[in-house]
């Protein structure tokens, strides 16, 4: 599990931008908040799970079933094939598409 904590903006601001990057080559997963990550938001995931179905957003597998549902609103979602670099993440959500060359 990785996490970052930030207070809600109370619907008064622009909200927050979250990004999750799983890099299969390095077996790491990183959580970014508003374009930035830190050591507490990075974990190793050796031999991660293989996908058996569609991408699901806002819930997690815990024990024998699905749970841990997202508490909040999602305005926009983008999914990319491959791991984005740290420098690609900062521009996400600001009409800047990363180079997935």
PDB file of N, CA and C in Angstrom:
ATOM      1  N   UNK A   1       0.847  -1.171   0.000  1.00  0.00           N
ATOM      2  CA  UNK A   1       0.000   0.000   0.000  1.00  0.00           C
ATOM      3  C   UNK A   1       0.892   1.232   0.000  1.00  0.00           C
ATOM      4  N   UNK A   2       0.515   2.198  -0.818  1.00  0.00           N
ATOM      5  CA  UNK A   2       1.194   3.490  -0.818  1.00  0.00           C
ATOM      6  C   UNK A   2       0.147   4.549  -0.529  1.00  0.00           C
ATOM      7  N   UNK A   3       0.584   5.673   0.060  1.00  0.00           N
ATOM      8  CA  UNK A   3      -0.398   6.707   0.374  1.00  0.00           C
ATOM      9  C   UNK A   3       0.239   8.081   0.421  1.00  0.00           C
ATOM     10  N   UNK A   4      -0.601   9.078   0.212  1.00  0.00           N
ATOM     11  CA  UNK A   4      -0.260  10.475   0.441  1.00  0.00           C
ATOM     12  C   UNK A   4      -1.504  11.107   1.029  1.00  0.00           C
ATOM     13  N   UNK A   5      -1.332  12.012   1.967  1.00  0.00           N
ATOM     14  CA  UNK A   5      -2.471  12.638   2.623  1.00  0.00           C
ATOM     15  C   UNK A   5      -2.475  14.124   2.312  1.00  0.00           C
ATOM     16  N   UNK A   6      -3.644  14.609   1.912  1.00  0.00           N
ATOM     17  CA  UNK A   6      -3.817  16.027   1.646  1.00  0.00           C
ATOM     18  C   UNK A   6      -5.255  16.380   2.003  1.00  0.00           C
ATOM     19  N   UNK A   7      -5.437  17.573   2.538  1.00  0.00           N
ATOM     20  CA  UNK A   7      -6.781  18.000   2.898  1.00  0.00           C
ATOM     21  C   UNK A   7      -7.615  18.312   1.671  1.00  0.00           C
ATOM     22  N   UNK A   8      -8.914  18.120   1.799  1.00  0.00           N
ATOM     23  CA  UNK A   8      -9.829  18.454   0.706  1.00  0.00           C
ATOM     24  C   UNK A   8      -9.874  19.964   0.518  1.00  0.00           C
ATOM     25  N   UNK A   9     -10.142  20.390  -0.711  1.00  0.00           N
ATOM     26  CA  UNK A   9     -10.211  21.825  -0.960  1.00  0.00           C
ATOM     27  C   UNK A   9     -11.620  22.370  -0.755  1.00  0.00           C
ATOM     28  N   UNK A  10     -12.553  21.503  -0.318  1.00  0.00           N
ATOM     29  CA  UNK A  10     -13.907  21.955  -0.012  1.00  0.00           C
ATOM     30  C   UNK A  10     -14.671  22.473  -1.216  1.00  0.00           C
ATOM     31  N   UNK A  11     -14.333  21.953  -2.383  1.00  0.00           N
ATOM     32  CA  UNK A  11     -14.962  22.375  -3.639  1.00  0.00           C
ATOM     33  C   UNK A  11     -14.696  23.835  -3.952  1.00  0.00           C
ATOM     34  N   UNK A  12     -13.689  24.404  -3.329  1.00  0.00           N
ATOM     35  CA  UNK A  12     -13.361  25.811  -3.555  1.00  0.00           C
ATOM     36  C   UNK A  12     -12.186  25.981  -4.517  1.00  0.00           C
ATOM     37  N   UNK A  13     -11.418  24.929  -4.718  1.00  0.00           N
ATOM     38  CA  UNK A  13     -10.228  25.037  -5.560  1.00  0.00           C
ATOM     39  C   UNK A  13     -10.342  24.183  -6.806  1.00  0.00           C
ATOM     40  N   UNK A  14      -9.186  23.838  -7.353  1.00  0.00           N
ATOM     41  CA  UNK A  14      -9.133  23.050  -8.573  1.00  0.00           C
ATOM     42  C   UNK A  14      -9.161  21.554  -8.297  1.00  0.00           C
ATOM     43  N   UNK A  15      -9.214  21.147  -7.048  1.00  0.00           N
ATOM     44  CA  UNK A  15      -9.150  19.733  -6.724  1.00  0.00           C
ATOM     45  C   UNK A  15      -7.705  19.260  -6.745  1.00  0.00           C
ATOM     46  N   UNK A  16      -7.519  17.966  -6.769  1.00  0.00           N
ATOM     47  CA  UNK A  16      -6.176  17.397  -6.771  1.00  0.00           C
ATOM     48  C   UNK A  16      -6.028  16.421  -7.921  1.00  0.00           C
ATOM     49  N   UNK A  17      -4.817  16.292  -8.412  1.00  0.00           N
ATOM     50  CA  UNK A  17      -4.510  15.363  -9.502  1.00  0.00           C
ATOM     51  C   UNK A  17      -3.740  14.185  -8.928  1.00  0.00           C
ATOM     52  N   UNK A  18      -4.262  12.981  -9.112  1.00  0.00           N
ATOM     53  CA  UNK A  18      -3.604  11.762  -8.654  1.00  0.00           C
ATOM     54  C   UNK A  18      -3.118  10.974  -9.857  1.00  0.00           C
ATOM     55  N   UNK A  19      -1.961  10.368  -9.719  1.00  0.00           N
ATOM     56  CA  UNK A  19      -1.433   9.478 -10.751  1.00  0.00           C
ATOM     57  C   UNK A  19      -0.798   8.284 -10.059  1.00  0.00           C
ATOM     58  N   UNK A  20      -1.012   7.117 -10.628  1.00  0.00           N
ATOM     59  CA  UNK A  20      -0.398   5.892 -10.141  1.00  0.00           C
ATOM     60  C   UNK A  20       0.373   5.290 -11.299  1.00  0.00           C
ATOM     61  N   UNK A  21       1.663   5.006 -11.068  1.00  0.00           N
ATOM     62  CA  UNK A  21       2.510   4.434 -12.112  1.00  0.00           C
ATOM     63  C   UNK A  21       3.086   3.117 -11.615  1.00  0.00           C
ATOM     64  N   UNK A  22       2.808   2.059 -12.352  1.00  0.00           N
ATOM     65  CA  UNK A  22       3.423   0.765 -12.065  1.00  0.00           C
ATOM     66  C   UNK A  22       4.457   0.497 -13.139  1.00  0.00           C
ATOM     67  N   UNK A  23       5.693   0.274 -12.725  1.00  0.00           N
ATOM     68  CA  UNK A  23       6.799  -0.007 -13.643  1.00  0.00           C
ATOM     69  C   UNK A  23       7.179  -1.474 -13.490  1.00  0.00           C
ATOM     70  N   UNK A  24       6.770  -2.271 -14.446  1.00  0.00           N
ATOM     71  CA  UNK A  24       7.027  -3.711 -14.384  1.00  0.00           C
ATOM     72  C   UNK A  24       8.518  -4.021 -14.457  1.00  0.00           C
ATOM     73  N   UNK A  25       9.281  -3.194 -15.171  1.00  0.00           N
ATOM     74  CA  UNK A  25      10.725  -3.442 -15.327  1.00  0.00           C
ATOM     75  C   UNK A  25      11.465  -3.309 -13.998  1.00  0.00           C
ATOM     76  N   UNK A  26      11.013  -2.397 -13.132  1.00  0.00           N
ATOM     77  CA  UNK A  26      11.683  -2.197 -11.841  1.00  0.00           C
ATOM     78  C   UNK A  26      10.845  -2.710 -10.671  1.00  0.00           C
ATOM     79  N   UNK A  27       9.674  -3.263 -10.966  1.00  0.00           N
ATOM     80  CA  UNK A  27       8.766  -3.782  -9.933  1.00  0.00           C
ATOM     81  C   UNK A  27       8.429  -2.733  -8.876  1.00  0.00           C
ATOM     82  N   UNK A  28       8.184  -1.507  -9.314  1.00  0.00           N
ATOM     83  CA  UNK A  28       7.819  -0.441  -8.379  1.00  0.00           C
ATOM     84  C   UNK A  28       6.471   0.159  -8.760  1.00  0.00           C
ATOM     85  N   UNK A  29       5.787   0.662  -7.742  1.00  0.00           N
ATOM     86  CA  UNK A  29       4.553   1.398  -7.942  1.00  0.00           C
ATOM     87  C   UNK A  29       4.706   2.730  -7.207  1.00  0.00           C
ATOM     88  N   UNK A  30       4.299   3.822  -7.871  1.00  0.00           N
ATOM     89  CA  UNK A  30       4.430   5.156  -7.283  1.00  0.00           C
ATOM     90  C   UNK A  30       3.084   5.865  -7.354  1.00  0.00           C
ATOM     91  N   UNK A  31       2.758   6.557  -6.279  1.00  0.00           N
ATOM     92  CA  UNK A  31       1.568   7.389  -6.220  1.00  0.00           C
ATOM     93  C   UNK A  31       2.020   8.848  -6.265  1.00  0.00           C
ATOM     94  N   UNK A  32       1.434   9.613  -7.165  1.00  0.00           N
ATOM     95  CA  UNK A  32       1.757  11.029  -7.316  1.00  0.00           C
ATOM     96  C   UNK A  32       0.550  11.857  -6.919  1.00  0.00           C
ATOM     97  N   UNK A  33       0.771  12.918  -6.207  1.00  0.00           N
ATOM     98  CA  UNK A  33      -0.269  13.869  -5.842  1.00  0.00           C
ATOM     99  C   UNK A  33       0.128  15.229  -6.390  1.00  0.00           C
ATOM    100  N   UNK A  34      -0.698  15.767  -7.252  1.00  0.00           N
ATOM    101  CA  UNK A  34      -0.423  17.054  -7.905  1.00  0.00           C
ATOM    102  C   UNK A  34       0.954  17.074  -8.570  1.00  0.00           C
ATOM    103  N   UNK A  35       1.358  15.942  -9.130  1.00  0.00           N
ATOM    104  CA  UNK A  35       2.592  15.854  -9.902  1.00  0.00           C
ATOM    105  C   UNK A  35       3.825  15.418  -9.146  1.00  0.00           C
ATOM    106  N   UNK A  36       3.711  15.219  -7.832  1.00  0.00           N
ATOM    107  CA  UNK A  36       4.893  14.903  -7.026  1.00  0.00           C
ATOM    108  C   UNK A  36       4.694  13.616  -6.230  1.00  0.00           C
ATOM    109  N   UNK A  37       5.795  12.935  -5.960  1.00  0.00           N
ATOM    110  CA  UNK A  37       5.791  11.721  -5.168  1.00  0.00           C
ATOM    111  C   UNK A  37       6.864  11.825  -4.093  1.00  0.00           C
ATOM    112  N   UNK A  38       6.909  10.864  -3.198  1.00  0.00           N
ATOM    113  CA  UNK A  38       7.966  10.815  -2.190  1.00  0.00           C
ATOM    114  C   UNK A  38       8.189   9.364  -1.793  1.00  0.00           C
ATOM    115  N   UNK A  39       9.099   9.118  -0.882  1.00  0.00           N
ATOM    116  CA  UNK A  39       9.456   7.752  -0.501  1.00  0.00           C
ATOM    117  C   UNK A  39       8.273   6.999   0.102  1.00  0.00           C
ATOM    118  N   UNK A  40       7.409   7.677   0.855  1.00  0.00           N
ATOM    119  CA  UNK A  40       6.268   7.010   1.459  1.00  0.00           C
ATOM    120  C   UNK A  40       5.224   6.610   0.420  1.00  0.00           C
ATOM    121  N   UNK A  41       5.287   7.213  -0.750  1.00  0.00           N
ATOM    122  CA  UNK A  41       4.325   6.933  -1.804  1.00  0.00           C
ATOM    123  C   UNK A  41       4.906   6.011  -2.872  1.00  0.00           C
ATOM    124  N   UNK A  42       5.982   5.313  -2.541  1.00  0.00           N
ATOM    125  CA  UNK A  42       6.634   4.398  -3.470  1.00  0.00           C
ATOM    126  C   UNK A  42       6.813   3.049  -2.795  1.00  0.00           C
ATOM    127  N   UNK A  43       6.518   1.995  -3.525  1.00  0.00           N
ATOM    128  CA  UNK A  43       6.659   0.649  -2.963  1.00  0.00           C
ATOM    129  C   UNK A  43       7.154  -0.307  -4.042  1.00  0.00           C
ATOM    130  N   UNK A  44       7.796  -1.370  -3.609  1.00  0.00           N
ATOM    131  CA  UNK A  44       8.181  -2.418  -4.550  1.00  0.00           C
ATOM    132  C   UNK A  44       7.048  -3.426  -4.630  1.00  0.00           C
ATOM    133  N   UNK A  45       6.856  -3.954  -5.794  1.00  0.00           N
ATOM    134  CA  UNK A  45       5.793  -4.912  -6.033  1.00  0.00           C
ATOM    135  C   UNK A  45       6.350  -6.047  -6.890  1.00  0.00           C
ATOM    136  N   UNK A  46       7.222  -6.879  -6.283  1.00  0.00           N
ATOM    137  CA  UNK A  46       7.812  -7.964  -7.073  1.00  0.00           C
ATOM    138  C   UNK A  46       6.745  -8.959  -7.503  1.00  0.00           C
ATOM    139  N   UNK A  47       6.875  -9.403  -8.725  1.00  0.00           N
ATOM    140  CA  UNK A  47       5.934 -10.385  -9.273  1.00  0.00           C
ATOM    141  C   UNK A  47       4.490  -9.940  -9.087  1.00  0.00           C
ATOM    142  N   UNK A  48       4.202  -8.709  -9.509  1.00  0.00           N
ATOM    143  CA  UNK A  48       2.855  -8.152  -9.366  1.00  0.00           C
ATOM    144  C   UNK A  48       1.795  -9.032 -10.003  1.00  0.00           C
ATOM    145  N   UNK A  49       0.573  -8.762  -9.678  1.00  0.00           N
ATOM    146  CA  UNK A  49      -0.542  -9.540 -10.201  1.00  0.00           C
ATOM    147  C   UNK A  49      -0.675  -9.361 -11.703  1.00  0.00           C
ATOM    148  N   UNK A  50      -1.049 -10.422 -12.351  1.00  0.00           N
ATOM    149  CA  UNK A  50      -1.323 -10.356 -13.785  1.00  0.00           C
ATOM    150  C   UNK A  50      -2.794 -10.045 -13.987  1.00  0.00           C
ATOM    151  N   UNK A  51      -3.070  -9.207 -14.948  1.00  0.00           N
ATOM    152  CA  UNK A  51      -4.441  -8.806 -15.214  1.00  0.00           C
ATOM    153  C   UNK A  51      -5.243  -9.977 -15.767  1.00  0.00           C
ATOM    154  N   UNK A  52      -6.464 -10.116 -15.285  1.00  0.00           N
ATOM    155  CA  UNK A  52      -7.361 -11.146 -15.804  1.00  0.00           C
ATOM    156  C   UNK A  52      -8.647 -10.531 -16.332  1.00  0.00           C
ATOM    157  N   UNK A  53      -8.691  -9.211 -16.391  1.00  0.00           N
ATOM    158  CA  UNK A  53      -9.910  -8.563 -16.864  1.00  0.00           C
ATOM    159  C   UNK A  53      -9.691  -7.093 -17.117  1.00  0.00           C
ATOM    160  N   UNK A  54     -10.774  -6.374 -17.136  1.00  0.00           N
ATOM    161  CA  UNK A  54     -10.753  -4.948 -17.451  1.00  0.00           C
ATOM    162  C   UNK A  54     -10.127  -4.125 -16.325  1.00  0.00           C
ATOM    163  N   UNK A  55      -9.638  -2.927 -16.682  1.00  0.00           N
ATOM    164  CA  UNK A  55      -9.105  -1.974 -15.718  1.00  0.00           C
ATOM    165  C   UNK A  55     -10.241  -1.484 -14.827  1.00  0.00           C
ATOM    166  N   UNK A  56     -10.026  -1.510 -13.515  1.00  0.00           N
ATOM    167  CA  UNK A  56     -11.032  -1.040 -12.572  1.00  0.00           C
ATOM    168  C   UNK A  56     -10.422   0.076 -11.733  1.00  0.00           C
ATOM    169  N   UNK A  57     -11.164   1.142 -11.589  1.00  0.00           N
ATOM    170  CA  UNK A  57     -10.685   2.328 -10.894  1.00  0.00           C
ATOM    171  C   UNK A  57     -11.502   2.525  -9.618  1.00  0.00           C
ATOM    172  N   UNK A  58     -10.828   2.829  -8.524  1.00  0.00           N
ATOM    173  CA  UNK A  58     -11.514   3.229  -7.309  1.00  0.00           C
ATOM    174  C   UNK A  58     -11.859   2.121  -6.345  1.00  0.00           C
ATOM    175  N   UNK A  59     -11.242   0.973  -6.488  1.00  0.00           N
ATOM    176  CA  UNK A  59     -11.439  -0.075  -5.505  1.00  0.00           C
ATOM    177  C   UNK A  59     -10.205  -0.956  -5.463  1.00  0.00           C
ATOM    178  N   UNK A  60     -10.107  -1.750  -4.419  1.00  0.00           N
ATOM    179  CA  UNK A  60      -8.935  -2.599  -4.238  1.00  0.00           C
ATOM    180  C   UNK A  60      -9.368  -3.995  -3.839  1.00  0.00           C
ATOM    181  N   UNK A  61      -8.541  -4.938  -4.108  1.00  0.00           N
ATOM    182  CA  UNK A  61      -8.812  -6.321  -3.700  1.00  0.00           C
ATOM    183  C   UNK A  61      -8.253  -6.505  -2.298  1.00  0.00           C
ATOM    184  N   UNK A  62      -9.100  -6.941  -1.411  1.00  0.00           N
ATOM    185  CA  UNK A  62      -8.679  -7.173  -0.033  1.00  0.00           C
ATOM    186  C   UNK A  62      -9.254  -8.504   0.423  1.00  0.00           C
ATOM    187  N   UNK A  63      -8.398  -9.388   0.882  1.00  0.00           N
ATOM    188  CA  UNK A  63      -8.861 -10.699   1.308  1.00  0.00           C
ATOM    189  C   UNK A  63      -9.389 -11.494   0.130  1.00  0.00           C
ATOM    190  N   UNK A  64     -10.620 -11.938   0.249  1.00  0.00           N
ATOM    191  CA  UNK A  64     -11.218 -12.767  -0.793  1.00  0.00           C
ATOM    192  C   UNK A  64     -12.099 -12.007  -1.778  1.00  0.00           C
ATOM    193  N   UNK A  65     -12.176 -10.694  -1.643  1.00  0.00           N
ATOM    194  CA  UNK A  65     -13.071  -9.965  -2.538  1.00  0.00           C
ATOM    195  C   UNK A  65     -12.651  -8.534  -2.740  1.00  0.00           C
ATOM    196  N   UNK A  66     -13.511  -7.816  -3.435  1.00  0.00           N
ATOM    197  CA  UNK A  66     -13.245  -6.414  -3.723  1.00  0.00           C
ATOM    198  C   UNK A  66     -13.837  -5.535  -2.630  1.00  0.00           C
ATOM    199  N   UNK A  67     -13.123  -4.478  -2.308  1.00  0.00           N
ATOM    200  CA  UNK A  67     -13.570  -3.531  -1.298  1.00  0.00           C
ATOM    201  C   UNK A  67     -12.745  -2.272  -1.386  1.00  0.00           C
ATOM    202  N   UNK A  68     -12.643  -1.542  -0.281  1.00  0.00           N
ATOM    203  CA  UNK A  68     -11.826  -0.324  -0.238  1.00  0.00           C
ATOM    204  C   UNK A  68     -12.235   0.647  -1.340  1.00  0.00           C
ATOM    205  N   UNK A  69     -13.502   0.957  -1.435  1.00  0.00           N
ATOM    206  CA  UNK A  69     -13.995   1.806  -2.511  1.00  0.00           C
ATOM    207  C   UNK A  69     -13.565   3.259  -2.344  1.00  0.00           C
ATOM    208  N   UNK A  70     -13.375   3.927  -3.459  1.00  0.00           N
ATOM    209  CA  UNK A  70     -12.982   5.332  -3.497  1.00  0.00           C
ATOM    210  C   UNK A  70     -14.064   6.198  -2.874  1.00  0.00           C
ATOM    211  N   UNK A  71     -13.649   7.080  -1.974  1.00  0.00           N
ATOM    212  CA  UNK A  71     -14.564   8.045  -1.376  1.00  0.00           C
ATOM    213  C   UNK A  71     -14.221   9.405  -1.962  1.00  0.00           C
ATOM    214  N   UNK A  72     -14.935   9.802  -2.968  1.00  0.00           N
ATOM    215  CA  UNK A  72     -14.663  11.071  -3.625  1.00  0.00           C
ATOM    216  C   UNK A  72     -15.214  11.059  -5.032  1.00  0.00           C
ATOM    217  N   UNK A  73     -14.912  12.082  -5.783  1.00  0.00           N
ATOM    218  CA  UNK A  73     -15.380  12.212  -7.153  1.00  0.00           C
ATOM    219  C   UNK A  73     -14.197  12.151  -8.104  1.00  0.00           C
ATOM    220  N   UNK A  74     -14.407  11.563  -9.254  1.00  0.00           N
ATOM    221  CA  UNK A  74     -13.393  11.521 -10.311  1.00  0.00           C
ATOM    222  C   UNK A  74     -13.930  12.336 -11.468  1.00  0.00           C
ATOM    223  N   UNK A  75     -13.171  13.340 -11.881  1.00  0.00           N
ATOM    224  CA  UNK A  75     -13.595  14.220 -12.961  1.00  0.00           C
ATOM    225  C   UNK A  75     -13.072  13.744 -14.306  1.00  0.00           C
ATOM    226  N   UNK A  76     -11.858  13.228 -14.329  1.00  0.00           N
ATOM    227  CA  UNK A  76     -11.232  12.825 -15.587  1.00  0.00           C
ATOM    228  C   UNK A  76     -10.307  11.654 -15.315  1.00  0.00           C
ATOM    229  N   UNK A  77     -10.191  10.766 -16.288  1.00  0.00           N
ATOM    230  CA  UNK A  77      -9.326   9.605 -16.152  1.00  0.00           C
ATOM    231  C   UNK A  77      -8.530   9.419 -17.429  1.00  0.00           C
ATOM    232  N   UNK A  78      -7.237   9.180 -17.282  1.00  0.00           N
ATOM    233  CA  UNK A  78      -6.362   8.885 -18.417  1.00  0.00           C
ATOM    234  C   UNK A  78      -5.593   7.621 -18.084  1.00  0.00           C
ATOM    235  N   UNK A  79      -5.457   6.717 -19.051  1.00  0.00           N
ATOM    236  CA  UNK A  79      -4.684   5.492 -18.857  1.00  0.00           C
ATOM    237  C   UNK A  79      -3.675   5.372 -19.995  1.00  0.00           C
ATOM    238  N   UNK A  80      -2.458   4.987 -19.658  1.00  0.00           N
ATOM    239  CA  UNK A  80      -1.382   4.857 -20.632  1.00  0.00           C
ATOM    240  C   UNK A  80      -0.792   3.459 -20.548  1.00  0.00           C
ATOM    241  N   UNK A  81      -0.327   2.975 -21.674  1.00  0.00           N
ATOM    242  CA  UNK A  81       0.372   1.699 -21.709  1.00  0.00           C
ATOM    243  C   UNK A  81       1.847   1.984 -21.467  1.00  0.00           C
ATOM    244  N   UNK A  82       2.424   1.343 -20.472  1.00  0.00           N
ATOM    245  CA  UNK A  82       3.828   1.593 -20.133  1.00  0.00           C
ATOM    246  C   UNK A  82       3.928   2.547 -18.968  1.00  0.00           C
ATOM    247  N   UNK A  83       5.120   2.624 -18.399  1.00  0.00           N
ATOM    248  CA  UNK A  83       5.353   3.458 -17.217  1.00  0.00           C
ATOM    249  C   UNK A  83       5.792   4.858 -17.635  1.00  0.00           C
ATOM    250  N   UNK A  84       5.069   5.863 -17.174  1.00  0.00           N
ATOM    251  CA  UNK A  84       5.470   7.241 -17.435  1.00  0.00           C
ATOM    252  C   UNK A  84       6.630   7.616 -16.527  1.00  0.00           C
ATOM    253  N   UNK A  85       7.446   8.532 -17.002  1.00  0.00           N
ATOM    254  CA  UNK A  85       8.579   9.023 -16.208  1.00  0.00           C
ATOM    255  C   UNK A  85       8.106  10.100 -15.245  1.00  0.00           C
ATOM    256  N   UNK A  86       8.911  10.350 -14.208  1.00  0.00           N
ATOM    257  CA  UNK A  86       8.582  11.388 -13.231  1.00  0.00           C
ATOM    258  C   UNK A  86       8.327  12.729 -13.923  1.00  0.00           C
ATOM    259  N   UNK A  87       9.117  13.040 -14.938  1.00  0.00           N
ATOM    260  CA  UNK A  87       8.971  14.330 -15.628  1.00  0.00           C
ATOM    261  C   UNK A  87       7.698  14.394 -16.462  1.00  0.00           C
ATOM    262  N   UNK A  88       7.124  13.252 -16.823  1.00  0.00           N
ATOM    263  CA  UNK A  88       5.867  13.238 -17.574  1.00  0.00           C
ATOM    264  C   UNK A  88       4.669  13.529 -16.682  1.00  0.00           C
ATOM    265  N   UNK A  89       4.749  13.165 -15.425  1.00  0.00           N
ATOM    266  CA  UNK A  89       3.612  13.229 -14.506  1.00  0.00           C
ATOM    267  C   UNK A  89       3.220  14.667 -14.187  1.00  0.00           C
ATOM    268  N   UNK A  90       4.182  15.553 -14.051  1.00  0.00           N
ATOM    269  CA  UNK A  90       3.908  16.926 -13.618  1.00  0.00           C
ATOM    270  C   UNK A  90       2.919  17.645 -14.538  1.00  0.00           C
ATOM    271  N   UNK A  91       2.929  17.317 -15.828  1.00  0.00           N
ATOM    272  CA  UNK A  91       2.047  17.996 -16.761  1.00  0.00           C
ATOM    273  C   UNK A  91       0.671  17.377 -16.926  1.00  0.00           C
ATOM    274  N   UNK A  92       0.452  16.195 -16.370  1.00  0.00           N
ATOM    275  CA  UNK A  92      -0.845  15.543 -16.533  1.00  0.00           C
ATOM    276  C   UNK A  92      -1.955  16.373 -15.896  1.00  0.00           C
ATOM    277  N   UNK A  93      -3.070  16.481 -16.602  1.00  0.00           N
ATOM    278  CA  UNK A  93      -4.201  17.232 -16.093  1.00  0.00           C
ATOM    279  C   UNK A  93      -4.171  18.697 -16.437  1.00  0.00           C
ATOM    280  N   UNK A  94      -3.119  19.126 -17.116  1.00  0.00           N
ATOM    281  CA  UNK A  94      -3.024  20.540 -17.510  1.00  0.00           C
ATOM    282  C   UNK A  94      -2.959  20.647 -19.029  1.00  0.00           C
ATOM    283  N   UNK A  95      -3.701  19.799 -19.711  1.00  0.00           N
ATOM    284  CA  UNK A  95      -3.740  19.777 -21.190  1.00  0.00           C
ATOM    285  C   UNK A  95      -2.385  19.487 -21.789  1.00  0.00           C
ATOM    286  N   UNK A  96      -1.541  18.777 -21.066  1.00  0.00           N
ATOM    287  CA  UNK A  96      -0.225  18.396 -21.558  1.00  0.00           C
ATOM    288  C   UNK A  96      -0.153  16.880 -21.611  1.00  0.00           C
ATOM    289  N   UNK A  97      -0.032  16.330 -22.803  1.00  0.00           N
ATOM    290  CA  UNK A  97       0.074  14.885 -22.940  1.00  0.00           C
ATOM    291  C   UNK A  97       1.538  14.488 -22.925  1.00  0.00           C
ATOM    292  N   UNK A  98       1.873  13.422 -22.213  1.00  0.00           N
ATOM    293  CA  UNK A  98       3.264  12.962 -22.163  1.00  0.00           C
ATOM    294  C   UNK A  98       3.673  12.306 -23.475  1.00  0.00           C
ATOM    295  N   UNK A  99       4.948  12.315 -23.740  1.00  0.00           N
ATOM    296  CA  UNK A  99       5.493  11.601 -24.900  1.00  0.00           C
ATOM    297  C   UNK A  99       5.619  10.134 -24.499  1.00  0.00           C
ATOM    298  N   UNK A 100       4.837   9.275 -25.093  1.00  0.00           N
ATOM    299  CA  UNK A 100       4.923   7.848 -24.787  1.00  0.00           C
ATOM    300  C   UNK A 100       5.662   7.147 -25.927  1.00  0.00           C
ATOM    301  N   UNK A 101       6.772   7.747 -26.316  1.00  0.00           N
ATOM    302  CA  UNK A 101       7.579   7.247 -27.427  1.00  0.00           C
ATOM    303  C   UNK A 101       8.280   5.948 -27.060  1.00  0.00           C
TER     304      UNK A 101
END
